[in-house]
Amino acid sequence: MSSREEGLSVSSAAATRPLRVAIIGAGPAGVYAADILTKAQEVQGGNFKVSIDLFDQYPAPYGLIRYGVAPDHPRIKGIVNALHKVLDRGDIRFLGNVNYGRDLTLSDFRNFYDAVIFATGAIKDADLNIPGVDLEGSFGGADFVSWYDGHPDVDREWPLEAKEIAVIGNGNVALDVARILSKHADDLLTTEIPGNVYEGLRKSPVTDVHVFGRRGPAQVKFTPLELRELSHSRDVDIVLYPEDFDFDEASEQQIATNNQTKTMVKTLTNWLAEDEGPDSWTASRRLHLHFLHTPVEITDSPETPGRVAGMRFERTALTGEGRVEGTGEFIDYPVQAVYRAIGYFGSELPEVGFDEKRGVIPNEGGRVISEDGAPVPGIYATGWIKRGPVGLIGHTKGDALETIGFLLEDRLNLPPAQNPSEDAIIDLLNERGVRFTTWDGWLKLDAHELKLGTNYAHDGGNPPELVRERVKVVPREEMIAVSRGE
């Protein structure tokens, strides 16, 4: 068959049945892609129909929103509500607890779908290559986030034994990690944190959490809302240092032309002005913000060999262009734990190419490409696995729009599914014994978690006035059983 004849056969198939699309990853990136495809002009205009299945390795949807954002973040609820509305319409099928590469292979997906979109995100910590990073007490920030967010595949216990802690990074994740570490556990009971997380944080002996950034206050990567959240923590003093507040020509230009930078620098300088030194620190815990510090080494001590006992930094100075260089001055801080929060990194997927340096699936605008740079027909990527872990959640909408645009452009030339029946994939999952979950199952689990919150005040002698909206279920087996009504 010629390529033209093959194209005509695909076109004919697409005209007589819905276009079958699988999206792997049910976080914001995957849900946005599904939503944009269903609302595409060609679909809304009746040119063709789509049938979308949204897969996730976890029994519950929402991905990063459920397992990657601090539970006390004020915008979580709004984002969850928006994603819920999309999936609750009934025109996108959710299939959870399905592990790509184990339960279903790429060949399986190609057999049942005309197009496959990878939206698997990035969940690993980026590497920090300095001596001592493997000492006991050195942790990845992403791993800690997974723990306090009740990730089902993370150990239920976390070693919170340090009084003094270093957090490396100047992005929103670093602030989240620092805020959760310094916050009193009782103040998190209004959130959905599970019981094991509350108990772990309640026993923490922490007194000081230090956040270190390599550049100056005008170059931080967090956003105003996340910064202001630090001041909302009860019984936690914010401590800053005058020697860290240096602004070069590029910094001044950034402050003058960028409202976000201006707002954050104003907030920081106001806090600095209010800080009158140790005599003004009245809280039982302190959160220190340091700038112009480059991590050099994590150290142990003769008394605690193999365990974190300190952190060494080199002071940096701004070069005039917003960059920094080392000054040759080194400072040691006594800490018993270090959390690396310098960014996320994508994970390699079976049967799909991977860029080892960037942690993404090689692609051009969302079209996955092979080693020779040619597009792989019918395979796409969106979200962090497409462009790397940068930007806020809302930026994934633009990613999805670009990817879906190319999918629509390619529609008539996609390799057709050999078994496009919507029931066929369900039959295969059942045949393989995969205990998959559905949207109706999530509604059951959602109701169960809300009930756990309602009953919280009546369990274990908790104060009757304590109202919790929900309590997150952690064990995967329990999530599956509740979702499936087992």
XYZ file of C-alpha atoms in Angstrom:
486
model
C 0.000 0.000 0.000
C 1.358 3.428 -0.917
C 1.720 6.156 1.713
C -1.117 8.046 0.011
C -3.370 5.002 0.117
C -2.420 4.374 3.735
C -3.277 7.972 4.592
C -6.631 7.595 2.892
C -7.362 4.471 4.913
C -6.605 6.315 8.156
C -8.798 9.191 7.051
C -11.604 6.774 6.271
C -11.271 5.064 9.641
C -11.271 8.384 11.464
C -14.407 9.444 9.627
C -16.422 6.380 10.647
C -15.535 6.172 14.347
C -14.286 8.415 17.155
C -10.583 9.229 17.245
C -9.208 7.127 20.107
C -6.687 9.000 22.292
C -4.866 7.761 25.396
C -3.352 10.274 27.807
C -0.871 8.833 30.311
C -0.883 10.981 33.436
C -3.995 12.416 35.116
C -2.418 15.490 36.658
C -3.126 19.039 35.456
C -1.144 18.545 32.213
C -3.103 15.452 31.241
C -6.497 16.854 32.223
C -5.835 20.128 30.392
C -4.836 18.227 27.249
C -8.008 16.131 27.384
C -10.171 19.190 27.984
C -8.614 21.183 25.140
C -9.057 18.271 22.737
C -12.737 17.841 23.574
C -13.290 21.576 23.078
C -11.358 21.819 19.799
C -13.282 23.635 17.070
C -13.179 20.582 14.804
C -14.741 18.431 17.534
C -17.291 20.997 18.657
C -18.223 21.640 15.043
C -18.980 17.968 14.460
C -16.153 17.316 11.969
C -15.204 14.259 14.000
C -15.642 12.718 17.441
C -13.023 11.876 20.047
C -12.900 9.155 22.673
C -10.338 9.870 25.391
C -9.018 7.601 28.132
C -6.964 9.262 30.880
C -4.619 6.845 32.659
C -2.711 7.254 35.898
C -0.431 5.025 37.941
C -2.163 6.142 41.141
C -5.696 5.099 42.106
C -6.750 8.762 42.386
C -6.528 11.551 39.799
C -4.911 15.028 39.973
C -1.225 14.017 40.046
C 0.918 16.946 41.190
C -2.047 18.659 42.843
C -2.612 15.686 45.129
C 0.985 14.581 45.636
C 3.223 17.553 44.895
C 1.730 20.718 46.407
C 1.838 21.614 50.103
C -1.485 20.822 51.829
C -1.798 24.328 53.253
C -1.411 25.985 49.857
C -4.404 28.349 49.444
C -4.905 27.707 45.741
C -5.120 23.904 45.856
C -8.873 23.776 46.311
C -9.573 26.038 43.341
C -7.378 24.002 40.988
C -8.863 20.706 42.194
C -12.363 22.070 41.672
C -11.505 23.081 38.100
C -10.018 19.663 37.286
C -12.978 17.940 38.942
C -15.440 19.800 36.713
C -13.603 18.634 33.590
C -13.544 14.975 34.603
C -17.061 15.015 36.033
C -18.588 15.916 32.648
C -18.417 12.274 31.616
C -16.782 12.739 28.202
C -13.296 11.767 29.451
C -12.792 8.316 30.971
C -10.425 8.016 33.951
C -8.583 4.730 34.498
C -6.395 4.786 37.610
C -3.987 2.329 39.208
C -2.659 1.433 35.758
C 1.117 1.448 35.524
C 2.588 2.249 32.115
C 5.359 -0.198 31.253
C 4.075 -2.841 33.654
C 0.320 -3.219 33.209
C 0.250 -1.816 29.682
C 3.078 -1.394 27.175
C 3.448 1.109 24.371
C 2.491 -1.668 21.943
C -0.745 -2.150 23.854
C -1.546 1.530 23.631
C -0.776 1.614 19.914
C -3.116 -1.334 19.403
C -6.058 0.354 21.120
C -5.483 4.047 20.353
C -4.762 6.244 17.358
C -2.687 8.657 19.448
C -0.876 8.505 22.789
C 0.013 11.594 24.838
C 2.536 11.317 27.671
C 1.801 13.703 30.541
C 3.773 11.955 33.271
C 5.372 15.060 34.788
C 8.549 15.049 36.875
C 8.696 13.632 40.381
C 12.398 13.048 41.134
C 14.792 15.542 42.711
C 17.378 17.187 40.510
C 20.902 16.198 41.537
C 23.081 18.348 43.793
C 26.613 17.161 43.113
C 28.572 18.188 46.187
C 30.520 16.151 48.759
C 28.428 14.723 51.580
C 25.156 14.627 49.666
C 24.789 10.937 50.543
C 25.192 11.390 54.291
C 22.386 10.209 56.543
C 20.118 13.191 57.102
C 20.492 14.501 53.527
C 17.103 14.357 51.800
C 15.518 15.221 48.494
C 12.877 17.907 48.819
C 10.617 16.104 46.344
C 10.764 12.969 48.492
C 9.735 14.969 51.555
C 6.871 16.567 49.616
C 5.676 13.084 48.621
C 5.753 12.032 52.279
C 3.804 14.967 53.682
C 1.330 14.734 50.803
C 0.558 11.110 51.636
C 1.986 9.510 48.513
C 0.925 5.825 48.525
C 4.334 4.500 47.434
C 6.443 6.362 50.017
C 7.400 5.019 53.439
C 4.882 6.107 56.065
C 7.628 7.218 58.472
C 10.004 10.163 58.040
C 13.044 10.845 60.289
C 12.289 14.268 61.788
C 15.051 14.383 64.404
C 16.963 17.589 63.593
C 16.746 20.818 65.565
C 18.554 22.835 62.869
C 17.784 22.230 59.188
C 19.109 23.583 55.883
C 16.864 23.839 52.821
C 18.761 24.413 49.577
C 16.880 26.309 46.879
C 15.032 29.537 46.210
C 11.908 28.313 44.438
C 8.366 27.643 45.605
C 9.136 24.034 46.533
C 11.945 25.179 48.831
C 9.554 27.576 50.556
C 6.910 24.863 50.874
C 9.421 22.445 52.415
C 10.709 25.094 54.809
C 7.219 26.188 55.811
C 6.041 22.642 56.530
C 9.220 21.871 58.500
C 8.875 24.997 60.645
C 5.105 25.032 61.068
C 3.465 23.574 64.165
C 1.682 20.316 63.348
C -1.547 21.380 65.069
C -1.840 24.254 62.610
C -1.970 21.743 59.751
C -4.989 19.910 61.119
C -7.258 22.135 59.050
C -5.709 20.559 55.948
C -6.040 17.046 54.529
C -2.743 15.713 55.937
C -3.011 12.060 56.961
C -2.509 10.925 60.540
C 1.016 9.591 60.093
C 2.193 12.963 58.755
C 0.598 14.848 61.638
C 2.205 12.524 64.202
C 5.608 12.810 62.546
C 5.546 16.605 62.420
C 4.120 16.860 65.951
C 7.162 15.084 67.390
C 9.694 17.156 65.439
C 12.215 18.940 67.726
C 12.994 21.604 65.106
C 13.895 25.095 66.256
C 15.578 26.643 63.193
C 15.055 26.156 59.466
C 17.510 27.905 57.121
C 16.680 28.495 53.437
C 19.707 29.189 51.230
C 19.739 30.776 47.767
C 22.757 31.162 45.493
C 21.786 34.572 44.147
C 20.336 37.755 45.624
C 16.832 38.754 46.779
C 15.982 40.166 43.336
C 16.759 36.858 41.598
C 14.625 34.486 43.673
C 12.406 32.033 41.799
C 9.469 31.895 44.182
C 6.335 33.984 43.772
C 4.774 36.679 46.025
C 1.942 34.499 47.306
C 4.294 31.726 48.430
C 6.608 34.260 50.061
C 3.804 35.952 51.982
C 2.583 32.570 53.233
C 5.722 32.343 55.376
C 4.477 35.154 57.599
C 1.193 33.350 58.263
C 2.797 30.610 60.354
C 1.988 30.887 64.053
C 4.895 31.066 66.530
C 7.539 31.227 63.792
C 9.877 34.237 63.484
C 11.248 35.150 60.045
C 14.943 36.059 60.225
C 16.925 37.898 57.534
C 20.471 39.218 57.309
C 21.496 42.718 56.098
C 24.667 41.433 54.424
C 22.523 39.335 52.055
C 20.723 42.348 50.616
C 22.893 43.416 47.720
C 21.417 44.804 44.507
C 23.552 45.237 41.415
C 22.592 47.152 38.274
C 20.677 44.201 36.820
C 18.833 43.750 40.126
C 17.771 47.396 40.200
C 16.577 47.116 36.617
C 14.598 43.980 37.450
C 12.977 45.658 40.448
C 12.069 48.717 38.377
C 10.539 46.811 35.471
C 9.018 43.675 37.017
C 6.116 44.120 39.433
C 6.495 40.622 40.840
C 10.134 41.186 41.708
C 9.312 44.612 43.130
C 6.628 43.100 45.371
C 8.883 40.340 46.679
C 11.858 42.632 47.335
C 9.566 45.066 49.159
C 8.214 42.230 51.311
C 11.705 41.008 52.136
C 13.120 44.442 52.923
C 10.114 45.226 55.142
C 10.733 42.026 57.085
C 14.424 42.933 57.348
C 13.558 46.350 58.746
C 11.234 44.804 61.330
C 13.861 42.299 62.484
C 15.705 43.867 65.412
C 17.950 40.866 66.053
C 17.849 37.960 68.496
C 16.253 40.052 71.244
C 13.169 40.473 69.034
C 12.803 36.759 68.292
C 9.995 35.683 70.586
C 8.715 32.591 68.784
C 9.734 29.016 69.613
C 10.837 28.448 66.003
C 12.697 30.528 63.444
C 12.758 30.465 59.650
C 15.963 32.045 58.309
C 16.210 33.314 54.712
C 19.776 33.504 53.374
C 20.884 34.835 49.993
C 24.222 34.880 48.146
C 25.202 31.418 49.425
C 26.462 28.603 47.170
C 26.457 25.096 48.698
C 29.929 23.577 48.819
C 29.779 20.552 51.089
C 27.540 18.703 53.527
C 29.671 17.662 56.489
C 29.599 15.143 59.301
C 31.613 15.206 62.535
C 33.820 12.863 64.588
C 30.967 12.565 67.085
C 28.421 11.575 64.391
C 30.344 10.021 61.480
C 28.187 9.341 58.442
C 25.433 11.703 59.616
C 24.813 15.330 58.665
C 26.351 17.675 61.211
C 26.833 20.840 59.183
C 26.723 22.620 55.838
C 29.471 24.669 54.208
C 28.727 27.525 51.809
C 30.770 29.957 49.789
C 29.571 33.530 49.884
C 28.783 34.860 46.424
C 28.650 38.374 45.028
C 26.562 39.814 42.217
C 28.541 40.576 39.064
C 26.463 43.533 37.863
C 24.468 41.447 35.385
C 22.309 39.540 37.881
C 24.728 36.614 37.995
C 27.021 35.696 40.875
C 30.587 34.622 41.402
C 32.387 33.121 44.365
C 34.137 35.431 46.825
C 36.452 32.870 48.445
C 34.736 33.405 51.811
C 33.351 30.200 53.337
C 30.795 29.857 56.120
C 29.813 26.753 58.091
C 26.373 26.301 59.607
C 25.563 23.646 62.210
C 22.606 21.636 60.899
C 21.538 18.055 61.418
C 19.494 17.682 58.225
C 19.666 19.034 54.673
C 16.795 19.163 52.183
C 17.693 19.645 48.520
C 14.943 21.607 46.750
C 16.738 22.805 43.624
C 14.209 21.420 41.163
C 12.504 18.328 39.828
C 13.684 15.952 37.130
C 11.733 13.714 34.765
C 11.876 9.914 34.743
C 12.685 7.739 31.761
C 9.770 5.734 30.374
C 9.994 2.299 28.713
C 9.974 2.274 24.897
C 10.148 6.081 24.710
C 13.244 8.200 24.090
C 14.702 10.235 26.939
C 16.937 13.301 27.145
C 19.295 12.505 30.040
C 20.427 16.117 30.418
C 17.017 17.794 30.482
C 14.938 14.967 31.939
C 12.332 15.116 29.170
C 11.002 13.038 26.300
C 12.654 14.426 23.142
C 10.005 16.334 21.213
C 9.333 19.274 18.956
C 6.360 21.256 20.159
C 4.900 18.120 21.711
C 5.515 15.765 18.805
C 7.781 13.038 20.181
C 10.835 12.538 17.981
C 13.104 9.553 17.407
C 16.896 9.473 17.705
C 17.242 10.710 14.114
C 14.969 13.686 14.857
C 11.960 12.435 12.911
C 8.492 12.642 14.526
C 7.185 9.331 15.882
C 3.688 9.020 14.360
C 0.903 9.158 16.928
C 3.104 9.789 19.994
C 3.026 13.137 21.836
C 4.092 14.747 25.116
C 2.816 17.604 27.244
C 3.583 19.244 30.598
C 6.842 18.848 32.498
C 7.863 15.659 30.683
C 7.670 17.757 27.501
C 9.448 20.982 28.510
C 11.047 20.282 31.875
C 9.909 21.199 35.402
C 9.683 24.964 35.029
C 6.794 27.371 35.347
C 3.599 27.278 37.353
C 0.733 24.822 36.954
C -1.182 27.223 34.728
C 1.641 27.194 32.181
C 0.762 23.589 31.317
C -2.356 24.880 29.550
C -0.192 26.537 26.915
C 1.808 23.329 26.570
C -1.345 21.300 26.089
C -2.722 23.748 23.536
C 0.434 23.435 21.431
C 0.533 19.638 21.662
C -3.157 19.214 20.850
C -2.750 21.604 17.933
C -0.155 19.309 16.376
C -2.251 16.222 17.108
C -5.186 17.782 15.268
C -2.897 18.753 12.409
C -1.688 15.129 12.188
C -5.116 13.567 12.684
C -5.707 12.201 9.198
C -2.261 10.608 9.040
C -2.163 8.874 12.402
C -1.493 5.107 12.451
C -4.981 3.678 13.116
C -5.720 1.591 16.206
C -6.204 -2.056 15.358
C -8.788 -2.517 18.132
C -10.421 0.865 18.804
C -13.429 -0.406 20.762
C -13.790 1.396 24.108
C -14.543 -1.947 25.763
C -11.410 -3.631 24.408
C -8.971 -1.904 26.771
C -11.226 -2.702 29.741
C -11.347 -6.352 28.710
C -7.538 -6.443 28.504
C -7.091 -4.865 31.945
C -9.524 -7.365 33.441
C -7.806 -10.219 31.640
C -4.454 -9.150 33.124
C -5.901 -8.811 36.613
C -5.286 -5.060 36.854
C -7.413 -3.614 39.664
C -8.022 -0.355 37.857
C -10.074 2.453 39.325
C -12.567 4.773 37.634
C -14.035 8.244 38.052
C -16.989 6.778 39.936
C -14.413 5.075 42.145
C -12.706 8.401 42.806
C -16.062 9.893 43.827
C -16.378 7.074 46.372
C -12.853 7.689 47.683
C -13.480 11.437 47.746
C -16.622 10.934 49.822
C -14.734 8.538 52.111
C -11.955 11.078 52.757
C -14.515 13.808 53.442
C -16.256 11.526 55.940
C -12.948 10.836 57.667
C -12.602 14.591 58.113
C -16.126 14.948 59.478
C -15.554 12.143 61.970
C -12.095 13.328 63.026
C -13.269 15.368 66.012
C -15.136 12.357 67.368
C -12.212 9.941 67.125
C -9.468 9.405 69.669
C -10.479 12.182 72.048
C -9.848 14.997 69.568
C -11.306 18.415 70.445
C -14.977 18.548 69.330
C -14.518 22.039 67.916
C -11.866 20.814 65.493
C -13.396 20.637 62.015
C -11.450 18.972 59.216
C -12.698 19.064 55.651
C -11.052 15.752 54.784
C -8.312 13.321 55.770
C -6.257 11.854 52.942
C -6.064 8.071 52.625
C -2.467 6.908 52.179
C -2.260 3.112 51.701
C -2.658 2.182 48.048
C -4.612 -0.978 48.889
C -7.114 1.001 50.934
C -7.514 3.538 48.142
C -8.161 0.777 45.631
C -10.567 -1.110 47.895
C -12.644 1.985 48.655
C -12.669 3.062 44.997
C -13.713 -0.383 43.761
C -16.209 -0.982 46.570
C -14.356 -4.110 47.694
